[in-house]
Short mmCIF file of C-alpha atoms in Angstrom, two decimals:
data_model
loop_
_atom_site.label_atom_id
_atom_site.label_comp_id
_atom_site.label_asym_id
_atom_site.label_seq_id
_atom_site.Cartn_x
_atom_site.Cartn_y
_atom_site.Cartn_z
CA UNK P 265 77.54 26.40 -1.52
CA UNK P 266 74.97 28.55 -0.57
CA UNK P 267 74.52 30.94 2.28
CA UNK P 268 71.71 33.20 3.54
CA UNK P 269 71.67 35.80 6.49
CA UNK P 270 69.01 36.26 9.63
CA UNK P 271 69.11 39.56 10.68
CA UNK P 272 70.02 39.82 14.71
CA UNK P 273 66.45 40.60 16.17
CA UNK P 274 65.44 40.01 19.64
CA UNK P 275 62.88 37.05 18.85
CA UNK P 276 66.30 35.30 18.76
CA UNK P 277 67.06 36.27 22.23
CA UNK P 278 69.30 39.24 21.27
CA UNK P 279 70.13 41.96 23.94
CA UNK P 280 69.25 45.92 22.94
CA UNK P 281 72.42 46.63 23.46
CA UNK P 282 73.92 43.94 21.51
CA UNK P 283 71.28 44.35 18.60
CA UNK P 284 72.19 48.16 18.91
CA UNK P 285 76.01 47.69 19.22
CA UNK P 286 75.49 45.55 16.12
CA UNK P 287 73.45 48.06 14.34
CA UNK P 288 75.62 51.11 15.59
CA UNK P 289 73.21 53.06 17.42
CA UNK P 290 73.67 55.71 20.30
CA UNK P 291 73.70 55.21 22.86
CA UNK P 292 75.12 51.77 22.98
CA UNK P 293 78.57 53.05 20.74
CA UNK P 294 79.43 55.36 24.05
CA UNK P 295 80.50 52.22 25.75
CA UNK P 296 83.18 50.65 23.09
CA UNK P 297 86.26 52.88 24.20
CA UNK P 298 88.03 52.54 20.50
CA UNK P 299 86.40 53.52 17.02
CA UNK P 300 88.92 52.24 14.31
CA UNK P 301 91.77 49.23 13.41
CA UNK P 302 93.74 51.84 12.10
CA UNK P 303 94.37 54.32 15.18
CA UNK P 304 94.51 50.97 17.99
CA UNK P 305 97.18 50.14 16.04
CA UNK P 306 99.17 52.56 16.00
CA UNK P 307 97.92 53.23 20.01
CA UNK P 308 99.43 49.88 20.58
CA UNK P 309 102.65 50.88 18.54
CA UNK P 310 103.75 53.21 21.79
CA UNK P 311 102.97 50.38 24.38
CA UNK P 312 106.06 48.03 25.36
CA UNK P 313 105.06 44.47 25.56
CA UNK P 314 107.61 41.13 25.54
CA UNK P 315 107.15 39.79 22.86
CA UNK P 316 110.29 37.41 22.67
CA UNK P 317 109.05 35.89 26.13
CA UNK P 318 105.77 35.46 24.73
CA UNK P 319 107.02 34.07 21.82
CA UNK P 320 108.79 31.75 24.06
CA UNK P 321 105.22 30.51 25.78
CA UNK P 322 103.22 30.36 22.95
CA UNK P 323 106.36 28.24 21.26
CA UNK P 324 106.70 26.52 23.76
CA UNK P 325 102.74 25.72 24.48
CA UNK P 326 101.88 25.10 20.61
CA UNK P 327 104.48 22.36 20.51
CA UNK P 328 102.59 20.82 23.38
CA UNK P 329 99.66 20.90 21.25
CA UNK P 330 101.23 19.62 18.31
CA UNK P 331 100.69 22.55 15.87
CA UNK P 332 101.49 23.04 12.57
CA UNK P 333 104.59 25.03 11.24
CA UNK P 334 102.00 27.66 9.69
CA UNK P 335 100.78 28.61 13.28
CA UNK P 336 104.77 28.38 14.52
CA UNK P 337 105.48 30.98 11.69
CA UNK P 338 102.53 32.59 13.38
CA UNK P 339 104.18 33.16 16.79
CA UNK P 340 107.74 34.37 14.93
CA UNK P 341 105.81 37.20 13.21
CA UNK P 342 103.83 38.19 16.78
CA UNK P 343 107.88 39.49 17.32
CA UNK P 344 107.88 42.45 14.89
CA UNK P 345 107.37 45.71 16.23
CA UNK P 346 104.53 46.33 14.41
CA UNK P 347 103.02 43.19 14.62
CA UNK P 348 99.17 43.23 16.39
CA UNK P 349 96.86 40.38 17.91
CA UNK P 350 93.24 39.39 16.58
CA UNK P 351 91.72 37.47 19.69
CA UNK P 352 88.95 35.25 20.40
CA UNK P 353 88.38 32.54 22.83
CA UNK P 354 86.04 29.75 24.65
CA UNK P 355 86.34 27.16 27.54
CA UNK P 356 88.25 24.35 27.02
CA UNK P 357 84.90 21.61 26.05
CA UNK P 358 85.18 18.71 26.34
CA UNK P 359 85.92 16.79 23.36
CA UNK P 360 86.02 20.32 21.90
CA UNK P 361 82.33 21.46 23.02
CA UNK P 362 80.02 23.52 21.15
CA UNK P 363 80.71 23.91 17.40
CA UNK P 364 80.93 27.63 17.41
CA UNK P 365 84.04 26.65 19.21
CA UNK P 366 85.97 25.82 15.34
CA UNK P 367 83.41 28.13 14.58
CA UNK P 368 85.19 31.30 16.32
CA UNK P 369 88.53 29.73 15.81
CA UNK P 370 88.48 29.78 11.92
CA UNK P 371 86.49 33.72 12.07
CA UNK P 372 89.58 34.82 13.66
CA UNK P 373 91.96 33.48 10.96
CA UNK P 374 89.76 35.44 8.30
CA UNK P 375 89.54 38.24 10.57
CA UNK P 376 93.78 38.30 10.98
CA UNK P 377 93.76 37.98 7.13
CA UNK P 378 91.15 41.02 6.36
CA UNK P 379 92.59 43.08 8.62
CA UNK P 380 96.67 42.30 8.04
CA UNK P 381 95.24 44.00 4.23
CA UNK P 382 93.82 46.49 5.64
CA UNK P 383 96.80 47.93 7.93
CA UNK P 384 99.33 46.24 6.03
CA UNK P 385 101.48 45.14 8.68
CA UNK P 386 101.50 41.55 10.68
CA UNK P 387 98.23 40.81 12.57
CA UNK P 388 98.18 36.97 14.26
CA UNK P 389 95.55 35.39 15.25
CA UNK P 390 94.77 33.67 18.06
CA UNK P 391 92.58 32.21 19.89
CA UNK P 392 91.95 32.61 24.30
CA UNK P 393 92.13 28.90 25.34
CA UNK P 394 90.05 29.91 28.82
CA UNK P 395 91.95 28.23 31.49
CA UNK P 396 92.02 29.37 34.36
CA UNK P 397 87.80 28.43 34.85
CA UNK P 398 87.57 25.93 37.04
CA UNK P 399 83.84 25.19 36.55
CA UNK P 400 83.85 22.06 35.90
CA UNK P 401 80.47 21.34 35.31
CA UNK P 402 80.79 23.75 32.38
CA UNK P 403 83.20 21.89 30.34
CA UNK P 404 82.29 17.94 31.81
CA UNK P 405 80.32 17.26 28.45
CA UNK P 406 79.48 17.55 24.37
CA UNK P 407 76.13 16.72 22.70
CA UNK P 408 76.19 15.44 19.18
CA UNK P 409 73.11 14.47 16.86
CA UNK P 410 73.19 10.12 16.71
CA UNK P 411 72.79 8.08 13.56
CA UNK P 412 68.50 8.45 14.39
CA UNK P 413 69.14 12.15 14.38
CA UNK P 414 68.49 12.12 18.34
CA UNK P 415 70.66 14.98 20.24
CA UNK P 416 72.89 12.72 22.77
CA UNK P 417 75.16 14.47 25.94
CA UNK P 418 78.53 12.37 26.37
CA UNK P 419 80.20 13.48 29.79
CA UNK P 420 83.30 13.01 31.52
CA UNK P 421 82.20 12.60 35.16
CA UNK P 422 84.59 12.36 36.93
CA UNK P 423 85.23 16.52 38.71
CA UNK P 424 88.69 17.03 40.51
CA UNK P 425 88.62 16.99 43.96
CA UNK P 426 88.70 20.96 44.38
CA UNK P 427 87.59 23.43 42.56
CA UNK P 428 91.00 24.23 40.33
CA UNK P 429 90.58 25.83 36.71
CA UNK P 430 91.07 23.12 33.73
CA UNK P 431 94.17 24.19 32.71
CA UNK P 432 95.31 21.68 36.19
CA UNK P 433 92.39 19.38 35.63
CA UNK P 434 93.60 16.12 34.41
CA UNK P 435 91.46 12.79 32.71
CA UNK P 436 93.20 10.45 35.11
CA UNK P 437 90.64 8.24 35.13
CA UNK P 438 91.36 7.13 32.25
CA UNK P 439 88.59 4.15 32.27
CA UNK P 440 85.93 7.12 32.06
CA UNK P 441 88.04 8.54 28.89
CA UNK P 442 87.43 5.57 27.43
CA UNK P 443 83.91 5.12 28.41
CA UNK P 444 83.41 8.68 27.03
CA UNK P 445 85.65 7.72 23.91
CA UNK P 446 83.01 4.69 23.27
CA UNK P 447 79.68 6.57 23.63
CA UNK P 448 80.94 8.95 21.09
CA UNK P 449 81.67 6.66 18.58
CA UNK P 450 78.12 4.56 19.28
CA UNK P 451 76.92 7.45 18.66
CA UNK P 452 78.32 8.75 16.00
CA UNK P 453 78.82 5.11 14.29
CA UNK P 454 81.78 4.56 11.72
CA UNK P 455 82.38 6.18 8.33
CA UNK P 456 84.71 6.83 6.15
CA UNK P 457 85.77 10.42 7.91
CA UNK P 458 85.12 8.51 11.40
CA UNK P 459 88.98 6.91 11.43
CA UNK P 460 90.97 9.74 11.63
CA UNK P 461 88.44 11.82 14.00
CA UNK P 462 88.57 9.60 16.48
CA UNK P 463 92.13 8.45 15.71
CA UNK P 464 92.94 12.39 16.68
CA UNK P 465 90.35 12.38 19.47
CA UNK P 466 92.33 9.29 20.80
CA UNK P 467 95.84 11.41 20.67
CA UNK P 468 94.52 14.92 22.22
CA UNK P 469 92.78 13.07 25.11
CA UNK P 470 94.34 10.77 27.27
CA UNK P 471 95.15 10.17 30.64
CA UNK P 472 98.00 12.24 30.92
CA UNK P 473 96.68 15.40 29.58
CA UNK P 474 95.09 17.89 31.16
CA UNK P 475 91.49 19.34 30.20
CA UNK P 476 93.66 22.12 28.63
CA UNK P 477 96.15 20.34 26.58
CA UNK P 478 93.86 17.88 25.48
CA UNK P 479 91.46 20.81 23.30
CA UNK P 480 94.55 22.37 22.53
CA UNK P 481 95.85 19.11 20.56
CA UNK P 482 92.21 18.75 19.17
CA UNK P 483 91.42 22.70 18.03
CA UNK P 484 95.30 22.34 16.42
CA UNK P 485 94.42 19.09 14.18
CA UNK P 486 91.14 21.13 13.22
CA UNK P 487 92.74 24.36 12.66
CA UNK P 488 96.39 22.83 11.14
CA UNK P 489 98.29 25.02 8.27
CA UNK P 490 95.52 28.02 9.16
CA UNK P 491 98.28 29.72 11.20
CA UNK P 492 95.51 29.98 13.96
CA UNK P 493 97.89 30.54 17.85
CA UNK P 494 96.69 28.71 20.57
CA UNK P 495 97.61 30.19 24.09
CA UNK P 496 96.46 29.05 27.47
CA UNK P 497 97.11 31.21 30.21
CA UNK P 498 97.37 28.69 33.11
CA UNK P 499 100.31 28.33 32.28
CA UNK P 500 102.95 28.87 35.07
CA UNK P 501 105.56 31.32 32.48
CA UNK P 502 102.54 33.51 32.28
CA UNK P 503 100.99 34.07 35.93
CA UNK P 504 105.01 35.16 36.00
CA UNK P 505 104.52 37.57 33.09
CA UNK P 506 101.19 38.82 34.30
CA UNK P 507 102.04 39.38 37.78
CA UNK P 508 102.59 42.61 38.81
CA UNK P 509 99.49 43.15 36.78
CA UNK P 510 97.53 41.05 39.69
CA UNK P 511 99.72 43.73 41.29
CA UNK P 512 97.52 46.67 40.21
CA UNK P 513 94.68 44.95 40.41
CA UNK P 514 95.88 45.40 43.92
CA UNK P 515 96.22 48.57 44.20
CA UNK P 516 94.07 49.88 42.60
CA UNK P 517 90.73 48.39 43.95
CA UNK P 518 88.94 51.73 44.75
CA UNK P 519 89.18 52.67 41.25
CA UNK P 520 88.24 49.89 39.48
CA UNK P 521 85.39 50.08 41.69
CA UNK P 522 84.27 53.41 40.75
CA UNK P 523 84.66 52.97 37.14
CA UNK P 524 82.49 49.86 37.14
CA UNK P 525 79.84 51.17 39.92
CA UNK P 526 79.83 54.38 37.64
CA UNK P 527 79.49 52.25 34.27
CA UNK P 528 77.00 49.89 35.36
CA UNK P 529 74.49 52.83 36.47
CA UNK P 530 75.07 55.29 32.69
CA UNK P 531 74.22 51.22 31.42
CA UNK P 532 71.28 51.09 33.24
CA UNK P 533 69.70 55.08 32.50
CA UNK P 534 70.59 54.35 28.89
CA UNK P 535 67.80 51.40 29.05
CA UNK P 536 69.93 48.35 29.22
CA UNK P 537 71.03 45.66 31.46
CA UNK P 538 74.09 45.12 33.58
CA UNK P 539 75.57 41.43 31.63
CA UNK P 540 77.40 40.49 34.86
CA UNK P 541 76.81 41.02 38.60
CA UNK P 542 79.37 41.82 40.85
CA UNK P 543 78.91 41.71 44.44
CA UNK P 544 80.48 45.22 46.37
CA UNK P 545 83.34 43.41 47.94
CA UNK P 546 84.83 41.52 44.74
CA UNK P 547 88.41 41.90 44.34
CA UNK P 548 87.74 40.85 40.50
CA UNK P 549 90.74 38.38 41.40
CA UNK P 550 90.89 35.12 42.22
CA UNK P 551 93.47 33.21 43.87
CA UNK P 552 94.37 29.18 44.53
CA UNK P 553 94.17 28.43 47.99
CA UNK P 554 92.51 25.37 48.89
CA UNK P 555 90.80 25.41 45.13
CA UNK P 556 90.25 28.62 43.03
CA UNK P 557 88.41 30.72 45.96
CA UNK P 558 87.76 34.25 44.36
CA UNK P 559 89.25 37.17 46.74
CA UNK P 560 87.10 39.33 48.71
CA UNK P 561 87.61 42.96 49.87
CA UNK P 562 86.76 43.71 53.13
CA UNK P 563 87.35 47.62 53.88
CA UNK P 564 91.49 47.70 54.31
CA UNK P 565 92.24 43.96 53.44
CA UNK P 566 91.05 41.05 51.60
CA UNK P 567 89.36 37.36 52.44
CA UNK P 568 90.00 34.48 50.64
CA UNK P 569 87.44 32.00 52.02
CA UNK P 570 89.22 31.96 56.12
CA UNK P 571 91.73 33.56 55.42
CA UNK P 572 92.43 37.48 55.72
CA UNK P 573 95.04 39.35 53.84
CA UNK P 574 96.45 42.90 54.62
CA UNK P 575 96.87 44.68 51.25
CA UNK P 576 100.67 43.98 51.44
CA UNK P 577 100.41 40.69 52.70
CA UNK P 578 98.36 39.77 49.49
CA UNK P 579 101.19 41.87 46.73
CA UNK P 580 103.50 39.46 48.65
CA UNK P 581 101.48 36.58 48.11
CA UNK P 582 101.25 37.26 43.97
CA UNK P 583 105.46 38.19 44.18
CA UNK P 584 106.00 34.54 45.18
CA UNK P 585 102.97 32.40 43.90
CA UNK P 586 101.88 34.11 40.77
CA UNK P 587 100.95 30.40 39.00
CA UNK P 588 98.43 30.49 42.16
CA UNK P 589 96.32 34.06 40.90
CA UNK P 590 94.13 34.56 37.99
CA UNK P 591 91.59 37.07 36.59
CA UNK P 592 87.64 37.02 37.25
CA UNK P 593 84.99 37.76 34.41
CA UNK P 594 86.18 41.43 34.14
CA UNK P 595 89.69 41.49 34.05
CA UNK P 596 89.71 38.89 32.27
CA UNK P 597 89.67 41.01 28.90
CA UNK P 598 92.38 43.57 30.25
CA UNK P 599 94.87 41.19 31.30
CA UNK P 600 94.81 39.79 27.30
CA UNK P 601 95.28 43.37 26.08
CA UNK P 602 97.75 44.02 29.23
CA UNK P 603 99.76 40.41 27.80
CA UNK P 604 99.32 40.78 23.98
CA UNK P 605 98.72 43.78 20.97
CA UNK P 606 95.81 43.64 20.49
CA UNK P 607 94.13 45.31 17.99
CA UNK P 608 90.60 43.11 18.04
CA UNK P 609 88.62 40.99 20.52
CA UNK P 610 85.85 38.68 18.75
CA UNK P 611 83.08 38.93 20.98
CA UNK P 612 79.26 36.60 20.91
CA UNK P 613 76.27 38.33 22.30
CA UNK P 614 76.47 37.72 25.80
CA UNK P 615 80.17 39.45 25.66
CA UNK P 616 79.86 41.89 23.68
CA UNK P 617 76.82 43.23 26.39
CA UNK P 618 78.73 42.76 29.10
CA UNK P 619 82.33 44.53 27.39
CA UNK P 620 80.59 47.19 28.18
CA UNK P 621 81.12 47.09 31.22
CA UNK P 622 84.57 46.42 31.51
CA UNK P 623 85.82 49.41 28.81
CA UNK P 624 86.65 51.75 30.48
CA UNK P 625 89.31 49.55 32.83
CA UNK P 626 91.80 49.51 29.63
CA UNK P 627 92.84 52.99 30.29
CA UNK P 628 93.21 52.08 34.41
CA UNK P 629 95.51 49.69 33.19
CA UNK P 630 97.32 51.59 30.32
CA UNK P 631 96.56 49.22 27.70
CA UNK P 632 94.76 50.43 24.58
CA UNK P 633 90.85 48.99 25.12
CA UNK P 634 90.70 46.69 21.52
CA UNK P 635 87.99 47.07 18.73
CA UNK P 636 85.49 44.96 20.05
CA UNK P 637 83.54 43.71 17.06
CA UNK P 638 80.84 40.48 17.21
CA UNK P 639 81.78 37.23 16.12
CA UNK P 640 80.14 35.56 13.34
CA UNK P 641 77.39 33.00 14.14
CA UNK P 642 76.45 30.20 11.75
CA UNK P 643 73.80 27.46 11.54
CA UNK P 644 74.81 24.38 9.39
CA UNK P 645 71.58 23.04 7.21
CA UNK P 646 72.33 19.51 5.52
CA UNK P 647 70.28 18.71 2.11
CA UNK P 648 68.29 16.07 3.72
CA UNK P 649 66.76 19.11 6.24
CA UNK P 650 66.59 21.88 3.31
CA UNK P 651 64.42 20.08 1.03
CA UNK P 652 62.64 19.40 4.18
CA UNK P 653 62.28 22.67 5.01
CA UNK P 654 61.68 23.38 0.78
CA UNK P 655 58.70 21.04 1.13
CA UNK P 656 56.96 22.60 3.41
CA UNK P 657 58.16 25.99 3.38
CA UNK P 658 59.84 26.32 6.91
CA UNK P 659 61.90 28.90 7.61
CA UNK P 660 64.54 29.22 10.10
CA UNK P 661 63.11 31.93 12.20
CA UNK P 662 59.79 29.86 12.48
CA UNK P 663 61.85 26.47 13.65
CA UNK P 664 62.92 29.25 16.48
CA UNK P 665 59.42 29.81 18.15
CA UNK P 666 56.80 26.83 18.66
CA UNK P 667 57.92 23.99 17.62
CA UNK P 668 54.38 21.86 17.34
CA UNK P 669 53.06 25.32 16.23
CA UNK P 670 55.33 24.08 12.95
CA UNK P 671 54.26 20.77 12.98
CA UNK P 672 50.56 21.19 13.66
CA UNK P 673 50.20 23.31 10.15
CA UNK P 674 52.54 20.67 8.54
CA UNK P 675 49.65 18.09 9.35
CA UNK P 676 47.02 20.60 8.00
CA UNK P 677 48.47 21.34 5.03
CA UNK P 678 49.56 17.65 3.98
CA UNK P 679 46.07 15.62 5.51
CA UNK P 680 42.64 17.06 6.24
CA UNK P 681 41.94 17.73 10.01
CA UNK P 682 38.60 16.88 9.66
CA UNK P 683 38.65 13.10 7.49
CA UNK P 684 36.57 11.69 10.33
CA UNK P 685 34.06 13.90 9.15
CA UNK P 686 34.08 13.22 5.75
CA UNK P 687 34.24 9.33 6.42
CA UNK P 688 31.04 9.74 8.38
CA UNK P 689 29.46 12.09 5.91
CA UNK P 690 30.47 9.67 3.11
CA UNK P 691 29.19 6.53 5.26
CA UNK P 692 26.09 8.39 5.80
CA UNK P 693 25.79 8.97 2.24
CA UNK P 694 26.41 5.51 1.05
CA UNK P 695 23.27 4.19 3.34
CA UNK P 696 20.69 6.37 2.12
CA UNK P 697 21.50 6.53 -1.06
CA UNK P 698 21.56 2.45 -1.39
CA UNK P 699 18.57 2.07 1.11
CA UNK P 700 16.60 4.64 -1.46
CA UNK P 701 17.81 2.39 -4.39
CA UNK P 702 16.06 -1.13 -2.68
CA UNK P 703 13.40 0.70 -1.73
CA UNK P 704 12.44 1.94 -5.19
CA UNK P 705 14.58 0.64 -7.50
CA UNK P 706 13.57 -3.02 -6.91
CA UNK P 707 9.96 -3.47 -5.96
CA UNK P 708 9.40 -5.20 -9.07
CA UNK P 709 11.34 -7.99 -7.39
CA UNK P 710 11.31 -8.46 -3.40
CA UNK P 711 13.82 -11.23 -3.26
CA UNK P 712 16.39 -8.90 -4.97
CA UNK P 713 15.40 -6.51 -1.82
CA UNK P 714 17.34 -8.86 0.49
CA UNK P 715 20.42 -9.98 -1.45
CA UNK P 716 20.80 -5.86 -2.27
CA UNK P 717 20.55 -5.65 1.65
CA UNK P 718 23.25 -9.05 1.90
CA UNK P 719 25.42 -7.31 -0.54
CA UNK P 720 25.43 -3.62 1.70
CA UNK P 721 26.11 -5.32 4.38
CA UNK P 722 29.66 -6.15 2.56
CA UNK P 723 30.13 -2.87 0.62
CA UNK P 724 29.69 -0.93 4.75
CA UNK P 725 32.14 -3.72 5.66
CA UNK P 726 34.93 -2.73 3.07
CA UNK P 727 34.30 1.21 3.80
CA UNK P 728 35.01 0.21 7.69
CA UNK P 729 38.32 -2.04 6.40
CA UNK P 730 39.53 0.79 4.17
CA UNK P 731 38.41 3.60 6.45
CA UNK P 732 40.58 1.86 8.78
CA UNK P 733 43.38 1.43 6.83
CA UNK P 734 42.99 5.30 5.41
CA UNK P 735 43.50 6.42 9.66
CA UNK P 736 46.14 3.82 10.07
CA UNK P 737 48.57 5.52 7.16
CA UNK P 738 46.87 8.98 8.07
CA UNK P 739 48.18 8.05 11.75
CA UNK P 740 51.69 6.99 10.73
CA UNK P 741 52.43 8.94 8.01
CA UNK P 742 51.73 12.04 10.66
CA UNK P 743 54.34 10.43 13.42
CA UNK P 744 56.69 10.56 10.01
CA UNK P 745 55.85 13.85 9.81
CA UNK P 746 56.03 14.55 12.62
CA UNK P 747 59.60 12.66 13.54
CA UNK P 748 61.05 14.30 10.42
CA UNK P 749 60.15 17.67 11.39
CA UNK P 750 61.76 16.98 14.69
CA UNK P 751 65.27 15.16 13.39
CA UNK P 752 65.01 19.01 11.36
CA UNK P 753 64.55 20.91 14.58
CA UNK P 754 67.07 19.08 16.98
CA UNK P 755 69.62 19.66 14.04
CA UNK P 756 68.83 23.42 13.20
CA UNK P 757 67.47 24.64 16.23
CA UNK P 758 68.27 21.96 19.40
CA UNK P 759 67.73 23.09 22.89
CA UNK P 760 65.38 26.07 21.63
CA UNK P 761 68.31 27.77 20.77
CA UNK P 762 70.99 27.85 17.69
CA UNK P 763 72.62 24.54 16.32
CA UNK P 764 76.38 26.48 17.12
CA UNK P 765 75.53 26.83 21.06
CA UNK P 766 75.11 22.60 21.46
CA UNK P 767 76.24 20.32 18.16
CA UNK P 768 79.86 19.94 18.77
CA UNK P 769 81.52 19.95 15.39
CA UNK P 770 82.52 16.16 15.90
CA UNK P 771 78.52 15.28 14.49
CA UNK P 772 79.81 17.17 11.10
CA UNK P 773 82.85 16.01 10.57
CA UNK P 774 82.04 11.78 10.72
CA UNK P 775 79.36 12.89 7.94
CA UNK P 776 81.33 15.33 5.90
CA UNK P 777 85.66 14.67 6.91
CA UNK P 778 87.88 16.98 7.73
CA UNK P 779 87.42 19.35 4.62
CA UNK P 780 84.01 20.40 6.77
CA UNK P 781 85.92 22.99 8.90
CA UNK P 782 88.47 24.27 5.51
CA UNK P 783 84.43 24.18 3.95
CA UNK P 784 83.48 26.48 7.78
CA UNK P 785 86.81 28.51 6.51
CA UNK P 786 86.18 29.09 2.60
CA UNK P 787 82.24 29.96 2.94
CA UNK P 788 82.04 32.05 6.48
CA UNK P 789 82.12 36.45 6.69
CA UNK P 790 84.20 36.71 9.79
CA UNK P 791 82.85 40.22 10.03
CA UNK P 792 79.12 39.81 9.20
CA UNK P 793 76.39 40.74 12.14
CA UNK P 794 73.66 38.60 10.91
CA UNK P 795 73.26 35.06 11.13
CA UNK P 796 74.93 32.67 8.94
CA UNK P 797 73.04 30.03 7.38
CA UNK P 798 75.16 27.36 5.24
CA UNK P 799 73.44 25.68 3.03
CA UNK P 800 75.29 21.79 2.20
CA UNK P 801 73.57 20.70 -0.44
CA UNK P 802 75.85 22.01 -3.30
CA UNK P 803 79.47 21.91 -1.42
CA UNK P 804 81.34 19.96 -2.59
CA UNK P 805 82.61 17.61 0.39
#
């Protein structure tokens, strides 16, 4: 498989702080504490982690996900006192969500192997399933390209009664789940590869599964034998392990607030934007009290919905029911490093931007900040689309702009835009020359002139008929070219964004088989910050 790189730029929608981060430019580097893997790993050696308890939790969860032996071997390695982790993560998207989910997963595996060689110690790849998230509308749908190359969105449309975490949302509407599966099959059709894909989806997504457990089963199936460890923080046992962390959030409200205000001001003064806007009264904690509800500060007290707590009462609630609490976007990365010896965190552009706000808080919780690295980003270009791009000199960058400009350029190059004027000139030229011929050359026999006029009528009719056929063909070819370019656009830059943010990996598996995931793994550079274009024309699939 061939590949090429597209450097990150503003034109591709990247923020200034992200562009400076991947380039190593100041002042962005100031906002990221960890400089290198070696120093961070050494700091992690001085922190006590409950590795046995963590391993037990991971074994239980990955048993539910039906993970492979390679995953359980990685979990066993985590119990070594010098073992560290590299993390990525994503919400528990329906049928796996956008393709960047699987891209993140396999890139994390590759990064862990590279860091293992660099550090000379076990490095375990862990994928954080964001099971605490409660935004049902963000994760209840998936988009694939159908057999006509058109984007089709498939939705599980039965929401929970209350806003609860995805780890608690069951696919209890069996009829709706079955309808969604049939919609996926109708879009993708049947190929030599779909039986294995559909079987995996049937096993993973059942009415007895939560959004988190179904997602875990699917991901374990897709990444079998890679050694990827899947982790969901919605587990009650995880909550008990995290209870002291939740208490520290409550106790250290003032310090957290001061750090965030100061850091946000520094980010703005450096010319960057604030990725995550939080109100001053945010306590950076959620409490599942008749639904997952943010905890807000009000002086020395806390408010959850219509219920008011003193600090001691909230701490007591955490002690009694830690399973009801979860971090917000600000404290989630800190919890990850509180629970796991995290040497590195792979993040996308938005995540890298908001981690700049969070980094100083790691010290407040006495945990080393991980080395934050930009995750790999990938667009897969199938052979038919690669051929079309070469045929018309269409670049990836061109597809990220106004698609109608691409269409107009190709049509102008392929078909003469002044075709109507050419035909008018041809008709006028034939009419003038024929009439001149009749007037100048047939004076010797006036009867022939009448025959000539009759013949000209036939010529004029034939010309008009030919013109009609030419314009009909032009219109048809124009539509075909337009449709082909739009299919290319839908496949490579759907919804005016990167392919990986919209299209689900099932589309590629249906066309190329489960080996497609291995192909991603083998050819991806986990440390590359430019956007990677993978051309399938030479892939062994």
